[in-house]
Amino acid sequence: MNDSPVAQSYRAVTAIPESESVTLVSSSETLPAFSSSGRLHNQLWFVHADQLNQAKIPSSFTPENTSLVFCESAAEVSKLPFHKKKITYIWSAQRHFAQECLDAGWQVAYLKGDDPVAAQLEARLASADHQLHYMMPAEYDLRQQLAALAEETGRMDCHPNTFFMSDPEEWREKMAGGYLMEYFYREMRKRTGYLMQGDKPEGGQWNFDKDNRKKLPAGKKPPKPVNFAPDEITREVMQEVEDRFPKHWGSTGGFDYAVDRAGALRAADDFFRNRFKEFGPYEDALVTGEYVVYHSTLSIYMNNGLLGAEELCLRALDAWENDAAPINSVEGYIRQIIGWREYIRNYYEAMMPQVRDANTFGFTHSIPESFWTGETKMKCISECVKPVLETGYSHHIPRLMVLSNYSNLTETDPRELLKWFWYGYLDAWEWVVLPNVLGMSTFADGGVLASKPYVSSGNYINKMGDYCKNCHYSVSQKSGPKACPFNYLYWNFVDKHQPAFEENGRVSFMLNMLNKKSGEERRQIREDSERYIDALKRYEHR
């Protein structure tokens, strides 16, 4: 193993924790089943686990002059107790893509070991006179590590990341100063021409959010997403993950995601054919036993490159042009991609690495134990944790308005919540999960990204879903042991953090309502909240 100062620094940042959560292999190796025999080209192209798309390899790099290098790192998936299905998805998709590249005539070296990615690449460069090319990683740490390795070796070249539709350098200054997503989104609409009539938005308005807040009617059953039986490659990964990471979250059992581009395209076809039409109206719906509703789940495939953001936008536009979906579904979906997805990536670029420490309210509690076990008397929490524990996915409203909301109201350290989202969700990479948690859902950055804290009482959850009718607590009660905890915790939060609301005229009515409460009501709110928060069992990340 190379013991250079640079390699040592990699291991200091991303070393495997000394715990029983992972079984180690002794050294780095090449995985023969996904590697070519014989000598590699002198020119190498590194394919990271979130860059799995042959069309994104620059055209000057061909099978005739370039060999591809993949790295499978136990260290990278052991920084946190990543969901076993997430590790399965990352490694299986990577192995399937390596096989696809072999079948397309590429020479491939598939590296596998305990060391972080950068250390494995350093060892490869030390073994022969190669020039290594790579695309700018979306993740900050790997980017810094590869830049350090490039400086040390002088045999690496970095290329622009082409998996996104906007240039972060153009937006860096605006983002760091606080730039609302709505303005960014409108500019992206104008640049792409999506849903535009000249310089005016299609339908006469920029978004149709007001049409996308319907509760799912009783008895209406959304179609289930297409699923994929694990093939031999995936089954081997599942067994390895169970053997090597026994104490990581969740289970590999029931894994049914696509792991290659052909499968991801089938998943996209299924969404646009069977759920897209009603995606918009029921975008925010919360439904017992339904973790997808009419959502796409395609963020999982976009975020590792199997599907492209632009191609999915074009599919949505095609549905609009062929009268296969209403404008509120089409606009809402496109906004999630060219608005929100692009926006938070640019925020990440502008705010890293200092934003990792964001905690504007100074909360210090670890995550609720129920986030790890799914066991709680609160129906909404159990219903929103269960699909993450079982599948590694839920749509954005459980994430934002139930789980993050509850985390904030129970004074949970947002950085601990960030870890939970990162290791729990299959679509969570740091560039996407950090802005969503520290910027959007917890207001931890103090308002750089969001214009208000996203908190609510039980009324919102009851309005958008059916959880409350089968809950131990009563959403209609405002105080006391049977009252929905969201009710008093919400007003306790508003009371304790009034400046966050005073600075935003849009939500000042909350303070007006608070001030109308009697002294006795406010005392009861404080007592109920203190009792609940003090008694809440917590889970310590190890």
Short mmCIF file of C-alpha atoms in Angstrom, two decimals, residues 132-417:
data_model
loop_
_atom_site.label_atom_id
_atom_site.label_comp_id
_atom_site.label_asym_id
_atom_site.label_seq_id
_atom_site.Cartn_x
_atom_site.Cartn_y
_atom_site.Cartn_z
CA LEU A 132 -5.36 9.49 -15.93
CA HIS A 133 -8.26 11.66 -17.05
CA TYR A 134 -11.38 12.17 -14.98
CA MET A 135 -14.55 14.21 -14.91
CA MET A 136 -14.90 16.76 -12.12
CA PRO A 137 -16.59 14.88 -9.25
CA ALA A 138 -19.87 16.27 -7.98
CA GLU A 139 -18.79 15.47 -4.41
CA TYR A 140 -16.48 17.96 -2.69
CA ASP A 141 -14.19 15.55 -0.81
CA LEU A 142 -13.35 13.36 -3.80
CA ARG A 143 -12.74 16.48 -5.87
CA GLN A 144 -10.21 17.75 -3.33
CA GLN A 145 -8.54 14.37 -3.03
CA LEU A 146 -8.16 13.92 -6.79
CA ALA A 147 -6.86 17.47 -7.16
CA ALA A 148 -4.22 16.73 -4.51
CA LEU A 149 -3.28 13.50 -6.26
CA ALA A 150 -3.05 15.29 -9.62
CA GLU A 151 -0.70 17.85 -8.12
CA GLU A 152 1.47 15.16 -6.56
CA THR A 153 1.72 12.92 -9.63
CA GLY A 154 1.54 15.41 -12.50
CA ARG A 155 -0.23 12.68 -14.50
CA MET A 156 -3.89 13.55 -14.16
CA ASP A 157 -6.23 15.84 -16.08
CA CYS A 158 -9.63 17.04 -14.87
CA HIS A 159 -12.52 17.61 -17.33
CA PRO A 160 -15.78 19.54 -16.80
CA ASN A 161 -18.75 17.70 -15.33
CA THR A 162 -21.40 17.39 -18.04
CA PHE A 163 -24.12 15.67 -16.01
CA PHE A 164 -25.75 19.01 -15.15
CA MET A 165 -27.44 21.71 -17.20
CA SER A 166 -25.94 24.85 -15.63
CA ASP A 167 -22.47 26.16 -14.82
CA PRO A 168 -21.94 26.68 -11.07
CA GLU A 169 -19.26 29.33 -11.64
CA GLU A 170 -21.85 31.56 -13.26
CA TRP A 171 -24.09 31.37 -10.20
CA ARG A 172 -21.55 31.18 -7.37
CA GLU A 173 -21.70 34.81 -6.25
CA LYS A 174 -25.50 35.01 -6.38
CA MET A 175 -25.97 31.74 -4.51
CA ALA A 176 -23.60 32.66 -1.69
CA GLY A 177 -25.50 35.89 -1.17
CA GLY A 178 -28.92 34.23 -1.07
CA TYR A 179 -30.70 33.83 -4.40
CA LEU A 180 -34.25 32.50 -4.50
CA MET A 181 -34.89 29.34 -6.49
CA GLU A 182 -37.87 30.96 -8.23
CA TYR A 183 -35.63 33.51 -9.97
CA PHE A 184 -33.11 30.82 -10.92
CA TYR A 185 -35.89 28.63 -12.26
CA ARG A 186 -37.34 31.35 -14.46
CA GLU A 187 -33.91 32.04 -15.91
CA MET A 188 -33.43 28.33 -16.66
CA ARG A 189 -36.83 28.22 -18.36
CA LYS A 190 -35.81 31.09 -20.62
CA ARG A 191 -32.44 29.51 -21.44
CA THR A 192 -33.82 26.06 -22.23
CA GLY A 193 -37.03 27.28 -23.84
CA TYR A 194 -38.95 24.66 -21.86
CA LEU A 195 -42.67 25.56 -21.59
CA MET A 196 -42.06 28.99 -23.11
CA GLN A 197 -44.00 30.99 -25.69
CA GLY A 198 -41.37 33.47 -26.74
CA ASP A 199 -40.38 35.24 -23.53
CA LYS A 200 -43.64 34.32 -21.77
CA PRO A 201 -44.35 31.14 -19.79
CA GLU A 202 -46.70 28.57 -21.26
CA GLY A 203 -50.13 28.86 -19.69
CA GLY A 204 -49.51 32.43 -18.57
CA GLN A 205 -47.76 31.63 -15.29
CA TRP A 206 -44.38 30.32 -14.18
CA ASN A 207 -45.60 27.59 -11.87
CA PHE A 208 -48.81 25.76 -11.09
CA ASP A 209 -48.06 24.83 -7.51
CA LYS A 210 -51.52 25.85 -6.33
CA ASP A 211 -52.97 23.07 -8.51
CA ASN A 212 -50.63 20.46 -7.04
CA ARG A 213 -51.82 20.21 -3.44
CA LYS A 214 -54.63 17.69 -3.58
CA LYS A 215 -55.20 14.99 -0.99
CA LEU A 216 -55.58 11.55 -2.55
CA PRO A 217 -59.28 10.59 -2.47
CA ALA A 218 -60.23 7.61 -0.34
CA GLY A 219 -60.13 4.41 -2.37
CA LYS A 220 -57.94 5.82 -5.16
CA LYS A 221 -54.96 3.50 -5.65
CA PRO A 222 -51.88 4.73 -7.55
CA PRO A 223 -50.27 2.20 -9.89
CA LYS A 224 -47.25 0.44 -8.40
CA PRO A 225 -43.89 1.24 -10.03
CA VAL A 226 -42.30 -1.40 -12.21
CA ASN A 227 -39.81 -3.51 -10.28
CA PHE A 228 -36.76 -5.52 -11.29
CA ALA A 229 -35.78 -8.98 -10.08
CA PRO A 230 -32.10 -9.11 -9.05
CA ASP A 231 -29.90 -10.85 -11.61
CA GLU A 232 -26.79 -12.87 -10.80
CA ILE A 233 -24.55 -9.80 -10.49
CA THR A 234 -26.95 -8.07 -8.12
CA ARG A 235 -27.49 -11.22 -6.05
CA GLU A 236 -23.73 -11.56 -5.57
CA VAL A 237 -23.52 -7.94 -4.43
CA MET A 238 -26.46 -8.41 -2.05
CA GLN A 239 -24.75 -11.35 -0.38
CA GLU A 240 -21.45 -9.48 -0.13
CA VAL A 241 -23.13 -6.46 1.42
CA GLU A 242 -24.91 -8.58 4.02
CA ASP A 243 -21.67 -10.38 4.85
CA ARG A 244 -19.39 -7.34 4.99
CA PHE A 245 -21.71 -4.70 6.46
CA PRO A 246 -23.87 -6.55 9.00
CA LYS A 247 -24.55 -3.53 11.20
CA HIS A 248 -25.45 -1.09 8.44
CA TRP A 249 -29.03 0.13 8.20
CA GLY A 250 -31.79 -1.88 6.56
CA SER A 251 -31.56 -5.08 4.57
CA THR A 252 -30.77 -6.13 1.00
CA GLY A 253 -33.89 -8.31 1.01
CA GLY A 254 -36.53 -7.18 -1.46
CA PHE A 255 -34.10 -5.16 -3.58
CA ASP A 256 -36.00 -4.44 -6.81
CA TYR A 257 -34.41 -1.40 -8.46
CA ALA A 258 -33.02 -1.18 -11.98
CA VAL A 259 -29.23 -1.35 -12.04
CA ASP A 260 -28.44 -0.52 -15.66
CA ARG A 261 -29.51 2.04 -18.25
CA ALA A 262 -31.91 -0.32 -20.00
CA GLY A 263 -33.74 -0.91 -16.74
CA ALA A 264 -33.72 2.78 -15.84
CA LEU A 265 -35.27 3.59 -19.21
CA ARG A 266 -37.98 1.01 -18.49
CA ALA A 267 -38.62 2.73 -15.16
CA ALA A 268 -38.92 6.06 -16.98
CA ASP A 269 -41.32 4.55 -19.53
CA ASP A 270 -43.42 3.17 -16.68
CA PHE A 271 -43.62 6.56 -14.96
CA PHE A 272 -44.52 8.59 -18.02
CA ARG A 273 -47.06 6.01 -19.17
CA ASN A 274 -48.76 5.17 -15.85
CA ARG A 275 -48.22 7.93 -13.26
CA PHE A 276 -47.11 11.16 -14.89
CA LYS A 277 -50.58 12.42 -15.77
CA GLU A 278 -51.56 12.55 -12.09
CA PHE A 279 -48.13 13.38 -10.72
CA GLY A 280 -48.91 17.09 -10.42
CA PRO A 281 -52.26 17.08 -8.59
CA TYR A 282 -51.11 14.52 -5.99
CA GLU A 283 -47.48 15.61 -5.77
CA ASP A 284 -47.81 16.50 -2.07
CA ALA A 285 -50.18 13.70 -0.99
CA LEU A 286 -49.39 11.56 2.06
CA VAL A 287 -50.97 8.10 1.92
CA THR A 288 -50.74 5.18 4.34
CA GLY A 289 -48.87 2.31 2.71
CA GLU A 290 -47.97 4.35 -0.41
CA TYR A 291 -44.41 5.68 -0.49
CA VAL A 292 -44.35 6.58 -4.20
CA VAL A 293 -47.95 7.71 -4.93
CA TYR A 294 -47.58 9.25 -8.44
CA HIS A 295 -43.90 10.22 -8.15
CA SER A 296 -41.27 8.96 -10.55
CA THR A 297 -38.45 7.59 -8.29
CA LEU A 298 -36.17 8.54 -11.21
CA SER A 299 -33.92 10.73 -9.05
CA ILE A 300 -32.22 7.46 -8.06
CA TYR A 301 -31.19 6.90 -11.69
CA MET A 302 -30.44 10.53 -12.52
CA ASN A 303 -28.07 10.91 -9.60
CA ASN A 304 -25.71 8.16 -10.72
CA GLY A 305 -25.93 8.96 -14.42
CA LEU A 306 -28.08 6.12 -15.75
CA LEU A 307 -30.64 8.71 -16.86
CA GLY A 308 -30.00 12.28 -17.97
CA ALA A 309 -31.78 15.36 -16.63
CA GLU A 310 -32.31 16.78 -20.10
CA GLU A 311 -33.75 13.57 -21.57
CA LEU A 312 -36.32 13.37 -18.77
CA CYS A 313 -37.34 17.00 -19.31
CA LEU A 314 -37.81 16.24 -23.00
CA ARG A 315 -39.98 13.24 -22.14
CA ALA A 316 -42.17 15.51 -20.01
CA LEU A 317 -42.42 18.09 -22.79
CA ASP A 318 -43.32 15.39 -25.28
CA ALA A 319 -46.19 14.32 -23.01
CA TRP A 320 -47.42 17.93 -22.90
CA GLU A 321 -47.19 18.39 -26.65
CA ASN A 322 -49.12 15.15 -27.22
CA ASP A 323 -51.84 15.94 -24.66
CA ALA A 324 -50.75 13.00 -22.50
CA ALA A 325 -50.34 15.08 -19.32
CA PRO A 326 -51.71 18.39 -17.98
CA ILE A 327 -49.53 21.44 -17.66
CA ASN A 328 -49.41 21.32 -13.86
CA SER A 329 -47.83 17.84 -13.99
CA VAL A 330 -45.42 18.82 -16.75
CA GLU A 331 -44.37 22.13 -15.20
CA GLY A 332 -44.08 20.61 -11.72
CA TYR A 333 -41.80 17.85 -12.96
CA ILE A 334 -39.60 20.13 -15.05
CA ARG A 335 -39.32 22.52 -12.10
CA GLN A 336 -38.00 19.69 -9.93
CA ILE A 337 -35.18 19.14 -12.44
CA ILE A 338 -34.10 22.44 -14.02
CA GLY A 339 -35.31 24.43 -11.05
CA TRP A 340 -34.65 22.56 -7.85
CA ARG A 341 -32.02 19.97 -8.85
CA GLU A 342 -29.85 22.47 -10.70
CA TYR A 343 -30.37 25.12 -8.05
CA ILE A 344 -29.23 23.00 -5.11
CA ARG A 345 -26.19 21.76 -7.00
CA ASN A 346 -25.13 25.38 -7.58
CA TYR A 347 -25.84 26.19 -3.92
CA TYR A 348 -23.58 23.29 -2.91
CA GLU A 349 -20.78 24.59 -5.12
CA ALA A 350 -21.10 28.11 -3.71
CA MET A 351 -21.37 27.18 -0.04
CA MET A 352 -18.91 24.30 0.44
CA PRO A 353 -17.18 23.39 2.65
CA GLN A 354 -18.21 25.89 5.37
CA VAL A 355 -21.92 25.04 5.07
CA ARG A 356 -21.24 21.59 6.53
CA ASP A 357 -21.16 23.24 9.97
CA ALA A 358 -24.43 25.14 9.53
CA ASN A 359 -26.63 25.01 12.63
CA THR A 360 -28.28 28.40 12.99
CA PHE A 361 -30.55 27.35 15.86
CA GLY A 362 -27.73 25.64 17.76
CA PHE A 363 -29.55 22.34 18.21
CA THR A 364 -27.46 19.55 19.75
CA HIS A 365 -29.70 16.48 20.08
CA SER A 366 -29.03 13.35 18.02
CA ILE A 367 -31.75 11.93 15.77
CA PRO A 368 -34.87 10.40 17.33
CA GLU A 369 -34.49 6.67 17.88
CA SER A 370 -37.67 6.17 15.86
CA PHE A 371 -35.76 7.31 12.74
CA TRP A 372 -33.56 4.22 13.12
CA THR A 373 -36.23 1.71 14.19
CA GLY A 374 -39.48 3.09 12.72
CA GLU A 375 -41.16 2.31 16.05
CA THR A 376 -43.24 5.14 17.53
CA LYS A 377 -46.82 5.92 18.53
CA MET A 378 -46.84 8.74 15.96
CA LYS A 379 -48.45 7.25 12.86
CA CYS A 380 -46.99 9.85 10.50
CA ILE A 381 -43.43 9.20 11.67
CA SER A 382 -43.72 5.42 11.47
CA GLU A 383 -45.35 5.66 8.01
CA CYS A 384 -42.58 7.95 6.75
CA VAL A 385 -39.63 6.07 8.26
CA LYS A 386 -40.86 2.60 7.25
CA PRO A 387 -40.43 3.01 3.46
CA VAL A 388 -36.94 4.47 3.92
CA LEU A 389 -35.94 1.57 6.15
CA GLU A 390 -37.47 -0.99 3.78
CA THR A 391 -36.74 0.54 0.36
CA GLY A 392 -34.39 3.52 0.69
CA TYR A 393 -36.94 5.89 -0.83
CA SER A 394 -39.88 8.17 -0.12
CA HIS A 395 -41.05 11.24 -2.00
CA HIS A 396 -40.28 14.82 -1.03
CA ILE A 397 -43.22 15.64 1.27
CA PRO A 398 -42.45 12.92 3.85
CA ARG A 399 -38.85 14.12 3.74
CA LEU A 400 -39.63 17.82 4.09
CA MET A 401 -42.92 18.21 5.92
CA VAL A 402 -42.88 15.20 8.24
CA LEU A 403 -39.36 13.96 8.99
CA SER A 404 -37.40 17.22 8.69
CA ASN A 405 -40.25 19.14 10.29
CA TYR A 406 -40.25 16.75 13.27
CA SER A 407 -36.46 16.93 13.50
CA ASN A 408 -36.52 20.70 13.75
CA LEU A 409 -39.42 20.81 16.20
CA THR A 410 -37.66 18.29 18.49
CA GLU A 411 -34.46 20.39 18.39
CA THR A 412 -32.40 17.75 16.59
CA ASP A 413 -28.94 18.73 15.34
CA PRO A 414 -29.48 19.27 11.59
CA ARG A 415 -26.07 17.80 10.84
CA GLU A 416 -27.17 14.53 12.45
CA LEU A 417 -30.35 14.61 10.36
#
